[in-house]
Coordinates of C-alpha atoms and ligand atoms in Angstrom, one line a residue:
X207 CA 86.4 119.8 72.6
X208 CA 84.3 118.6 75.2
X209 CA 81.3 118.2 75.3
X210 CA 79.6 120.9 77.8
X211 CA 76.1 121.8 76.3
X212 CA 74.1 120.3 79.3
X213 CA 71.7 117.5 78.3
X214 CA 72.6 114.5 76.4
X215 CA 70.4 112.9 73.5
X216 CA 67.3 111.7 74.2
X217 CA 68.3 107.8 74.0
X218 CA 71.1 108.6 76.6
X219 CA 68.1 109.8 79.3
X220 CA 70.2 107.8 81.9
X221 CA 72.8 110.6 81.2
X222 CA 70.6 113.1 82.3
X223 CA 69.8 112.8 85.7
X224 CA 69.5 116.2 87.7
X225 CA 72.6 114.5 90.2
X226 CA 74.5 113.7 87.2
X227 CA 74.1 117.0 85.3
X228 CA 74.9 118.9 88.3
X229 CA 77.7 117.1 88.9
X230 CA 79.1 117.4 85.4
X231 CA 78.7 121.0 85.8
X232 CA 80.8 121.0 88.9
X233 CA 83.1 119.0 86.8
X234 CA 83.0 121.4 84.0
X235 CA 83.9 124.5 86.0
X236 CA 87.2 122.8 87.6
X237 CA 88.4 121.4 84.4
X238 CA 88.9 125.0 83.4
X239 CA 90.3 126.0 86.9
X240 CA 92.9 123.3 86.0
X241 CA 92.8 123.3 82.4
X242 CA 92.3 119.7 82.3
X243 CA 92.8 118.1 78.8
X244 CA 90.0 118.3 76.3
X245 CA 90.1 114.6 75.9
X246 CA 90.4 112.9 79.7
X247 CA 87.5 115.7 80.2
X248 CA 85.3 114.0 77.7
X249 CA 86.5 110.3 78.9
X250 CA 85.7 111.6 82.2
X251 CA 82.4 113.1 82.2
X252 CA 81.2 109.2 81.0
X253 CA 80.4 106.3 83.2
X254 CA 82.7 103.0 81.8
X255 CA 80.1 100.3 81.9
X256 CA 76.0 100.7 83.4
X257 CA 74.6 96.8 84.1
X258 CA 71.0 96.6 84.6
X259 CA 69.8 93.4 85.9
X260 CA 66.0 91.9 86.5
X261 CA 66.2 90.6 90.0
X262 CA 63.5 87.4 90.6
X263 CA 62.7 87.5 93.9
X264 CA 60.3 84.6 95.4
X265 CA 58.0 86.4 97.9
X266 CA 56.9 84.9 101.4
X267 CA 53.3 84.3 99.3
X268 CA 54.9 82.5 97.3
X269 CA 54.3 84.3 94.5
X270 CA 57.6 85.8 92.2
X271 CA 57.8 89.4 91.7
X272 CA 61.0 90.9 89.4
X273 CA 62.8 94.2 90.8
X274 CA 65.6 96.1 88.6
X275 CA 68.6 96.3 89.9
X276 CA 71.9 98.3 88.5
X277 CA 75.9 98.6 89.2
X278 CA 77.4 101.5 87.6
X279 CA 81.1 101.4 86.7
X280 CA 82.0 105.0 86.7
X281 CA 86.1 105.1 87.0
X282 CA 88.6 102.3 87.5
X283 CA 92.1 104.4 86.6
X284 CA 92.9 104.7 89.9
X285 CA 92.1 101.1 91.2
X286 CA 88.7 98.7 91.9
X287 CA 85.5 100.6 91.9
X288 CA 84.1 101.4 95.0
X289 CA 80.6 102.4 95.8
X290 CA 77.5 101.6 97.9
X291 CA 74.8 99.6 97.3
X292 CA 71.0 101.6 97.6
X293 CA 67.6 100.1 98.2
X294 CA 65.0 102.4 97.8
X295 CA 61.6 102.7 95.9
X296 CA 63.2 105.8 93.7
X297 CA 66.4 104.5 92.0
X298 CA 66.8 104.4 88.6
X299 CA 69.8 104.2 86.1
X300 CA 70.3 107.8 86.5
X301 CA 70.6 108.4 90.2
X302 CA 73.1 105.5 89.7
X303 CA 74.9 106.9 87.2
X304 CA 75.2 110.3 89.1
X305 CA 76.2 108.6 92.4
X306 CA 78.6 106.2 90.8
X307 CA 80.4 109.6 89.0
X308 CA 80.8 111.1 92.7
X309 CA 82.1 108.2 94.3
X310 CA 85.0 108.4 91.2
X311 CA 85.1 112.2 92.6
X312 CA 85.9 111.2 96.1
X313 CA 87.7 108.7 96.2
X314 CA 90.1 110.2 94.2
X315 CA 90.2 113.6 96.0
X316 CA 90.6 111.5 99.3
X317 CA 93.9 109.9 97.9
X318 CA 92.3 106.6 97.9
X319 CA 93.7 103.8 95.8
X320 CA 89.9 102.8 93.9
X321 CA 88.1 104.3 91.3
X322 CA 84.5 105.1 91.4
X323 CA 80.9 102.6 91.2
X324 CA 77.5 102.5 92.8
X325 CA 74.7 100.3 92.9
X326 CA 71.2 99.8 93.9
X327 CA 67.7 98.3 93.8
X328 CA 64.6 99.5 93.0
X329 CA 62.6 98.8 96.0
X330 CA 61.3 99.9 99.2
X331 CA 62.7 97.6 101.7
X332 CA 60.6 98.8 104.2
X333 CA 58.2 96.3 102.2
X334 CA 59.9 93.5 102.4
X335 CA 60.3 90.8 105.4
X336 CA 63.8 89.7 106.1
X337 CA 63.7 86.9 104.5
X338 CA 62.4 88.4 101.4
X339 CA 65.3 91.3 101.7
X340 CA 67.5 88.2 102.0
X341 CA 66.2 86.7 98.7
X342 CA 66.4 89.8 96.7
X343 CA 70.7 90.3 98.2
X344 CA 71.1 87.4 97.5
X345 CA 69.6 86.9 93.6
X346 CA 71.0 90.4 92.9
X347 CA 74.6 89.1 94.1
X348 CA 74.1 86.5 91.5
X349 CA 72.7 88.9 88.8
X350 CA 76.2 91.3 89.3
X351 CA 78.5 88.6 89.9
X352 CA 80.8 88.3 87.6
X353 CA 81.2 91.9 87.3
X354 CA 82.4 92.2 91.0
X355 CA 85.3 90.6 92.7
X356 CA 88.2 92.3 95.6
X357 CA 90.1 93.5 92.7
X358 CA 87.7 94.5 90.6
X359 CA 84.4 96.2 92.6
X360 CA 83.9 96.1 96.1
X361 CA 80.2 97.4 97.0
X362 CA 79.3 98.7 100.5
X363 CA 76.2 100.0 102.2
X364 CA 74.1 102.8 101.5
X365 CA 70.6 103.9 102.1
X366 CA 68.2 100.8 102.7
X367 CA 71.0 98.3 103.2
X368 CA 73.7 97.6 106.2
X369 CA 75.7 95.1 107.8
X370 CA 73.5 92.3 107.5
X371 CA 73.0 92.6 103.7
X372 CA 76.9 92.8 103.4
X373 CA 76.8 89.6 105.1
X374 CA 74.4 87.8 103.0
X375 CA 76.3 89.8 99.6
X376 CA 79.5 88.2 101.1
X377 CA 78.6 84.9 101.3
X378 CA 76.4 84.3 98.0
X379 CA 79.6 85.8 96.2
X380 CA 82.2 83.2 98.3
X381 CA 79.8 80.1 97.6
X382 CA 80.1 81.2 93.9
X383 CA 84.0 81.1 93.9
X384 CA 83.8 77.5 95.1
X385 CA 82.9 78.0 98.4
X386 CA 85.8 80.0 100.0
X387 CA 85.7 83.2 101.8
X388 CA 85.6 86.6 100.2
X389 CA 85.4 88.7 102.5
X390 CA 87.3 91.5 100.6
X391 CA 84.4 91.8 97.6
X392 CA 82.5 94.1 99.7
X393 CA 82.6 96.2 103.1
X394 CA 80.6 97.4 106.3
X395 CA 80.5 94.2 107.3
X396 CA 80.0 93.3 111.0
X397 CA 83.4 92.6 112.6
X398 CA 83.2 89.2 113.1
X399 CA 83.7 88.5 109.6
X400 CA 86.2 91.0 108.4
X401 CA 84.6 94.5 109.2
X402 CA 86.1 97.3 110.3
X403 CA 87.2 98.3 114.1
X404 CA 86.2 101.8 113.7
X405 CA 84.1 102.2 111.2
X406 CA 81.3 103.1 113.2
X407 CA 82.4 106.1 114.4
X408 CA 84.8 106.9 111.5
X409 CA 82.4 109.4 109.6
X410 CA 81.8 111.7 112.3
X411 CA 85.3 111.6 113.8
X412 CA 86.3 112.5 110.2
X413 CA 84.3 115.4 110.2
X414 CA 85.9 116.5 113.8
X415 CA 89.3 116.1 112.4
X416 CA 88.2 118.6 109.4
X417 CA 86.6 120.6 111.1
X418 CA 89.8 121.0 113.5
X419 CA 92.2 121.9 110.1
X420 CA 89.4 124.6 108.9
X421 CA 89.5 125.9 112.5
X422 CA 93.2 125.7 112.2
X423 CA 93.7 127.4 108.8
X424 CA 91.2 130.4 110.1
X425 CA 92.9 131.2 113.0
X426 CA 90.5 129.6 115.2
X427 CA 90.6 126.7 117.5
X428 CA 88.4 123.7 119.0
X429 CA 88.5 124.1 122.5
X430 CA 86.6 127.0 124.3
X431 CA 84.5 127.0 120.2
X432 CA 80.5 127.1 119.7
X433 CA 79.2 124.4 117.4
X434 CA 75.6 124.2 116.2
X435 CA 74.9 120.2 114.8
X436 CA 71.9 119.3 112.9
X437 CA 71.3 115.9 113.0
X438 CA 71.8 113.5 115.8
X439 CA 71.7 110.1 113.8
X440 CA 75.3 107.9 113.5
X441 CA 77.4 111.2 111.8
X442 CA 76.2 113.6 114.5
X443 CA 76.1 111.6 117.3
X444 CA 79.5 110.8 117.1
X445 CA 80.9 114.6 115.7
X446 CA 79.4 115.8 119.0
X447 CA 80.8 113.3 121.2
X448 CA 84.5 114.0 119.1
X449 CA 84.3 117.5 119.7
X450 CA 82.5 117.7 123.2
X451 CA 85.7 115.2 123.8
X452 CA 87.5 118.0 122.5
X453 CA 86.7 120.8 124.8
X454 CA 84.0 122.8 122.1
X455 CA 81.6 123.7 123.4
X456 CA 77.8 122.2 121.5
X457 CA 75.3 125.5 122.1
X458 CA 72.8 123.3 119.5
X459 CA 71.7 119.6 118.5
X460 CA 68.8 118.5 116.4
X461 CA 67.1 116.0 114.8
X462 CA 64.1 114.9 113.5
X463 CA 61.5 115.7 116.6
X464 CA 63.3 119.1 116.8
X465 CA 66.4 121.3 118.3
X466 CA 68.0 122.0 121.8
X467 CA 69.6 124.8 122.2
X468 CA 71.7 126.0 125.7
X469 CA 74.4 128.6 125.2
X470 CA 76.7 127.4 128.1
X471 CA 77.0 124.2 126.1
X472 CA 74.6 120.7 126.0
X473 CA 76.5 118.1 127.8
X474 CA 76.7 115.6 125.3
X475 CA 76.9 112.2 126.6
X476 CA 73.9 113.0 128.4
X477 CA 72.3 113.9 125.2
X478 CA 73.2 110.7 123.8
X479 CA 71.8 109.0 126.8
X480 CA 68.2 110.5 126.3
X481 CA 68.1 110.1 122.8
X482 CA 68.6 106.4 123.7
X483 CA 65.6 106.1 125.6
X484 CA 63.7 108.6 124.3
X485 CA 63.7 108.4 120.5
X486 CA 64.6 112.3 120.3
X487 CA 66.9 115.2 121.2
X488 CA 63.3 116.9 121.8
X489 CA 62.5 118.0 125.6
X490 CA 65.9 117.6 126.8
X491 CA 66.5 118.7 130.4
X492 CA 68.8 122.1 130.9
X493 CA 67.8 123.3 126.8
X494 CA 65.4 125.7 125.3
X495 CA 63.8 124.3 122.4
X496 CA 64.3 125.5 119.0
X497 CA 63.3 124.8 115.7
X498 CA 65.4 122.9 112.7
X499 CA 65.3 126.6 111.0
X500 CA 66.4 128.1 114.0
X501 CA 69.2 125.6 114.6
X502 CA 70.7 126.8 111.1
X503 CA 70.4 130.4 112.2
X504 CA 72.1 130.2 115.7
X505 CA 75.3 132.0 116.6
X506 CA 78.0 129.8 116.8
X507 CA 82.0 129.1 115.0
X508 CA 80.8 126.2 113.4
X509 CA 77.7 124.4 111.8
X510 CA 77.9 121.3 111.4
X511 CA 74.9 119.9 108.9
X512 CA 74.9 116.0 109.6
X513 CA 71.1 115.3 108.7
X514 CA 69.7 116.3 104.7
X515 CA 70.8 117.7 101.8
X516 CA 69.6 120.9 100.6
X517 CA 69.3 122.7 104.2
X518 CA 71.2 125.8 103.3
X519 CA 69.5 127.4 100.1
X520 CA 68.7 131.1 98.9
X521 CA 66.2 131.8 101.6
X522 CA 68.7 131.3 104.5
X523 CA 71.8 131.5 103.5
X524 CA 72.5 135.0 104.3
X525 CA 71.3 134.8 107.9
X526 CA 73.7 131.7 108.2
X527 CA 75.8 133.5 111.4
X528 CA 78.7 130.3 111.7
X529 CA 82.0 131.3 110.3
X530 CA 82.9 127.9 109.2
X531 CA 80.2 125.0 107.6
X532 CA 81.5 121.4 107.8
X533 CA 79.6 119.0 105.4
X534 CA 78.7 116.1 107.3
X535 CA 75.9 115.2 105.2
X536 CA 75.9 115.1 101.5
X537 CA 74.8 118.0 99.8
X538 CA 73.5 119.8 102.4
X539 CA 74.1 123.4 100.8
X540 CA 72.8 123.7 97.0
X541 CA 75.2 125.4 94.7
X542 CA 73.3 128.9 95.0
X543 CA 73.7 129.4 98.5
X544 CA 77.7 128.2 98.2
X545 CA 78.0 131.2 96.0
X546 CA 76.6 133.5 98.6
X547 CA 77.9 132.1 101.8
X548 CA 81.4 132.3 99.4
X549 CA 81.1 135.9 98.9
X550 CA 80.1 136.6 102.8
X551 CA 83.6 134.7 103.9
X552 CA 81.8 131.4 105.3
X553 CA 84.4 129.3 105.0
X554 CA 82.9 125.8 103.9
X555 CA 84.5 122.5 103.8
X556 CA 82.6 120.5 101.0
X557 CA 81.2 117.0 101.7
X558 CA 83.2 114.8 99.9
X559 CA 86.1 115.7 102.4
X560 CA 84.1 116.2 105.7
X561 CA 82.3 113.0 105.1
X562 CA 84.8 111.2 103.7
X563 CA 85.8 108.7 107.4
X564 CA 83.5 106.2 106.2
X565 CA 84.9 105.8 102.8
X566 CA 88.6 106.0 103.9
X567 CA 87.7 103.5 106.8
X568 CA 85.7 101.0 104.2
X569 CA 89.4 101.5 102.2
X570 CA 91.1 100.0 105.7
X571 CA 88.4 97.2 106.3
X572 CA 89.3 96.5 102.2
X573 CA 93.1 96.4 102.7
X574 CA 92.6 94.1 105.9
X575 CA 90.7 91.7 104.5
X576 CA 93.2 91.4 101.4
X577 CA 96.0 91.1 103.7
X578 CA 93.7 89.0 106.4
X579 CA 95.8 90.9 109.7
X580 CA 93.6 93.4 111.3
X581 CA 94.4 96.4 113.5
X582 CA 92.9 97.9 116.8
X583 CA 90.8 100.7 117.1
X584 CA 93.5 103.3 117.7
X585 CA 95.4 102.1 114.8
X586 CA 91.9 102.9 112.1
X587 CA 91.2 106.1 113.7
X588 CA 95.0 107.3 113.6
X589 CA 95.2 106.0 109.8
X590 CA 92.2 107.9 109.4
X591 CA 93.3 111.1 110.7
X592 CA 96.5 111.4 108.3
X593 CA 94.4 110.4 105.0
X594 CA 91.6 112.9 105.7
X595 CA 93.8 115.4 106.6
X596 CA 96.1 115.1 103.9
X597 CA 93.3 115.3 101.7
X598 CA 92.0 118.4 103.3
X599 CA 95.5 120.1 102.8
X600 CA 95.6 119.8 99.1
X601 CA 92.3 120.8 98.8
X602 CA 93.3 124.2 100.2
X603 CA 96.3 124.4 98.5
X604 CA 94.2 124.3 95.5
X605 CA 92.2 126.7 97.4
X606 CA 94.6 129.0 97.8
X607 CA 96.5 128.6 95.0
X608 CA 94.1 129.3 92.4
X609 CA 91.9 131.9 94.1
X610 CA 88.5 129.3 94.6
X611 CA 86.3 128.4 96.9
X612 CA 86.8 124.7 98.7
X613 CA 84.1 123.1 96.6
X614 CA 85.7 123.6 93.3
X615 CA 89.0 123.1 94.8
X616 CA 87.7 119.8 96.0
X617 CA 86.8 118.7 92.3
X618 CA 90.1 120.5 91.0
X619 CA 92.3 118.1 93.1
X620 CA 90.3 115.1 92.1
X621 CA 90.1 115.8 88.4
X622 CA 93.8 116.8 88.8
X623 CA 94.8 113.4 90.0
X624 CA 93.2 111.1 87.8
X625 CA 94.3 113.5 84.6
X626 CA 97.7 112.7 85.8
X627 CA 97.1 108.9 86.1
X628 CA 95.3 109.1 82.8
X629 CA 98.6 110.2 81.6
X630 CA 100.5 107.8 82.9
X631 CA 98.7 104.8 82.1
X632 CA 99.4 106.8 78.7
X633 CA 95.6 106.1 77.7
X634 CA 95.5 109.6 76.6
X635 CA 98.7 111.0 74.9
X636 CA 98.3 114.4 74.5
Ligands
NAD831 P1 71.1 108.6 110.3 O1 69.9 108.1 109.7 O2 71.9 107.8 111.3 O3 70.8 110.1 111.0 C1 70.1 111.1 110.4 C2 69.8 112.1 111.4 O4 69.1 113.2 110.8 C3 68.8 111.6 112.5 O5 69.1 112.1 113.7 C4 67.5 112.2 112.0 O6 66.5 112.4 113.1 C5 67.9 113.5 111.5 N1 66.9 114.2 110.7 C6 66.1 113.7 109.8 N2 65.3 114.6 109.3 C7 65.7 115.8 109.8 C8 65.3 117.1 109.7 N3 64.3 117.5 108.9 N4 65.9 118.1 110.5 C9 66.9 117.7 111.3 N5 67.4 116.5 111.5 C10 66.7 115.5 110.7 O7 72.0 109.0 109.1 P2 73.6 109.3 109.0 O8 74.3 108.0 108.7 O9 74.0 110.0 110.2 O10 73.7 110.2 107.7 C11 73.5 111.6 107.8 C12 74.0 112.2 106.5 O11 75.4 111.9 106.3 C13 73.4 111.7 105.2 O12 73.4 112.8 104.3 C14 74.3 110.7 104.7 O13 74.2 110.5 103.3 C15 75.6 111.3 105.1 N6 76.8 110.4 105.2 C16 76.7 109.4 106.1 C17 77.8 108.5 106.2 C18 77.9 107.4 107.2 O14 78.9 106.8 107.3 N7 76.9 107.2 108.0 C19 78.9 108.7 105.3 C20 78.9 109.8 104.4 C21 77.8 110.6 104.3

């Protein structure tokens, strides 16, 4: 049987991370939906490989100072492991090892051909000069390289790094294989050598495109509809410009400095304009100003939470008034409130779906580096449109198939695909 008591063993603490736990419990309840074998379950609920690498890092004082770094190999059934690399001043094995097991989760709900890894760095980089950040990429490369490759784990970025530090990653990994470029061993790199078109955008587009479908399957539809959007970084931004683009109508933005609210609709680009010179959605002209709570509260078809996790708990939940909740950000609805806004008909459309452009669009910068023949803008967001939605549909045939709500569904089809691969591979004969 599987093991489904909850903690592991003391000497396994970097098993028992609150991201991890929770998501083995998510696991737990749609292996049972599915009745997923006893023994892929257990295989399943383990990461395949943790590295943990000291990271010597000479300082602009000259002085050396060693950071930890990791790279978690969750899940390579379905293909290379794919995950993004974190610098911040709180990561340990454990968030590691929780992230890593929910990149397995979405790539394989999202169809993708990769299995599931993550990485990171304990540090702040807010610390560090440039040069220093591009010591520490650079010696942590080194430190992981022979683990990573284009076929066998392609990193990306996360919180704390971008662009630039896929740059610098790049090229310490090519002048390693002799010298020739790789640009395939990791992506969310700048286009001009062998990023994305599209990949900006492609995580809030993503969400518009689910966001249509969940309209779609409840009878509803974009044009002439009231969205409420927290957050107005790179996911927002662009879901409101998708939609506005769309005919909806945006009756609520916010962001850090606070909300905007105007029932006839925000014209958008204008938003984006005077966030651009002023830092802030806050005091925008033809809006009554509202508060982040508020914002959650408002009266609209659909929310779309693109800022935090955990904005939707117990205390708000039932005043939610949207009829549909599209995940934009990760996590931003904790497993309580799910249970409620379940039972009051919110339809939700989890995270690892609504979120998933930027994955699916790291898959296409992947695929055209391997192949080295790269496609226009229309062509990404097109390809993107099919995956996501494809992705979407099974979810809700799971959905509505086996009577549960979209977030177990989500793990249901995931688990449900890589049990079948499992199979196949014949790594577990039943
Ligand atoms: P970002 O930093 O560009 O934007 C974050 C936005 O949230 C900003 O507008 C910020 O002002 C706002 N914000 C911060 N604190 C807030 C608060 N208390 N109330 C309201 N708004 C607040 O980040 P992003 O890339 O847009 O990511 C947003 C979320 O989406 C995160 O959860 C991230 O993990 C998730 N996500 C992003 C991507 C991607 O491709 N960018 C992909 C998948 C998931």
């Amino acid at each position: 049987m599987p093991h489904t008591s909850g903690l592991h063993s003391d000497k396994e603490a970097h098993l028992n991370g609150p991201l991890f736990l929770n998501a083995l419990k998510n696991f737990d309840e749609a292996a049972k939906v599915i009745n997923c074998d006893p023994n892929i379950a257990e295989r399943l609920r383990r990461p395949r490989r943790c590295l943990t690498v000291s990271v010597p890092v000479r300082m602009d004082d000259h002085t050396v100072k060693v950071f930890t770094g990791y790279r978690v190999q969750y899940n390579s059934t379905l293909g290379p492991y794919k995950g993004g690399i974190r610098y911040h001043h709180a990561v340990d094995l454990a968030e590691v090892v929780g992230l890593a097991a929910l990149m397995t989760f979405k790539n394989s709900v999202l169809g993708l051909p990769l299995g599931g890894g993550k990485g990171g760095v304990c540090v702040d980089p807010t610390q560090l000069s440039r040069t220093e950040k591009q010591n520490l990429t650079r010696r942590y490369t080194s430190e992981i390289s022979s683990f990573i490759g284009p076929t066998k784990d392609i990193p990306a970025p996360d919180v704390g790094t971008d662009p630039q530090t896929m740059a610098w990653f790049m090229d310490t990994y090519s002048q390693e294989q002799g010298g020739f470029a790789q640009p395939g061993v990791v992506t969310g790199k700048p286009v001009e050598i062998g990023g994305s078109l599209g990949r900006n955008h492609a995580t809030g587009l993503g969400v518009i495109y689910v966001c249509e479908r969940a309209m779609e399957v409840n009878q509803m539809k974009m044009s002439g509809s009231r969205l409420a959007i927290q957050g107005f970084g790179n996911v927002g931004s662009f879901a409101a410009k998708f939609a506005f683009e769309r005919g909806a109508r945006i009756v609520a933005v916010s962001d850090v400095t606070g909300g905007i609210f105007n029932g006839d609709g925000l014209n958008i680009p204008d938003v984006i304009e005077y966030v651009k010179q002023n830092k802030g959605v806050k005091g925008f002209p033809k809006s009554t100003p509202i508060t982040n709570e508020q914002l959650l509260e408002v009266e609209c078809d659909a929310l779309l939470p693109c800022a935090l996790e955990n904005q939707i708990d117990t205390h708000n939940a039932e005043r939610i008034k949207a009829k549909l909740i599209i995940e934009g950000a990760n996590g931003p609805i904790t497993n309580a409130a799910t249970k409620i806004l379940d039972k009051r008909g919110i339809f939700i459309a989890p995270d690892v779906i609504a979120n998933g452009g930027g994955v699916i669009v790291s898959y296409f910068e992947w695929v055209q580096d391997m192949t080295s023949f790269f496609w226009d803008e229309a062509e990404v967001d097109g390809k993107l449109k099919g995956i996501i939605l494809k992705a979407f549909d099974n979810v809700y045939k799971f959905k509505t198939e086996k009577g549960i709500d979209m977030r177990t569904a989500a793990m249901a089809a995931s688990i449900s695909r890589l049990e079948k691969a499992m199979l196949l591979r014949g790594l577990y004969p039943r």
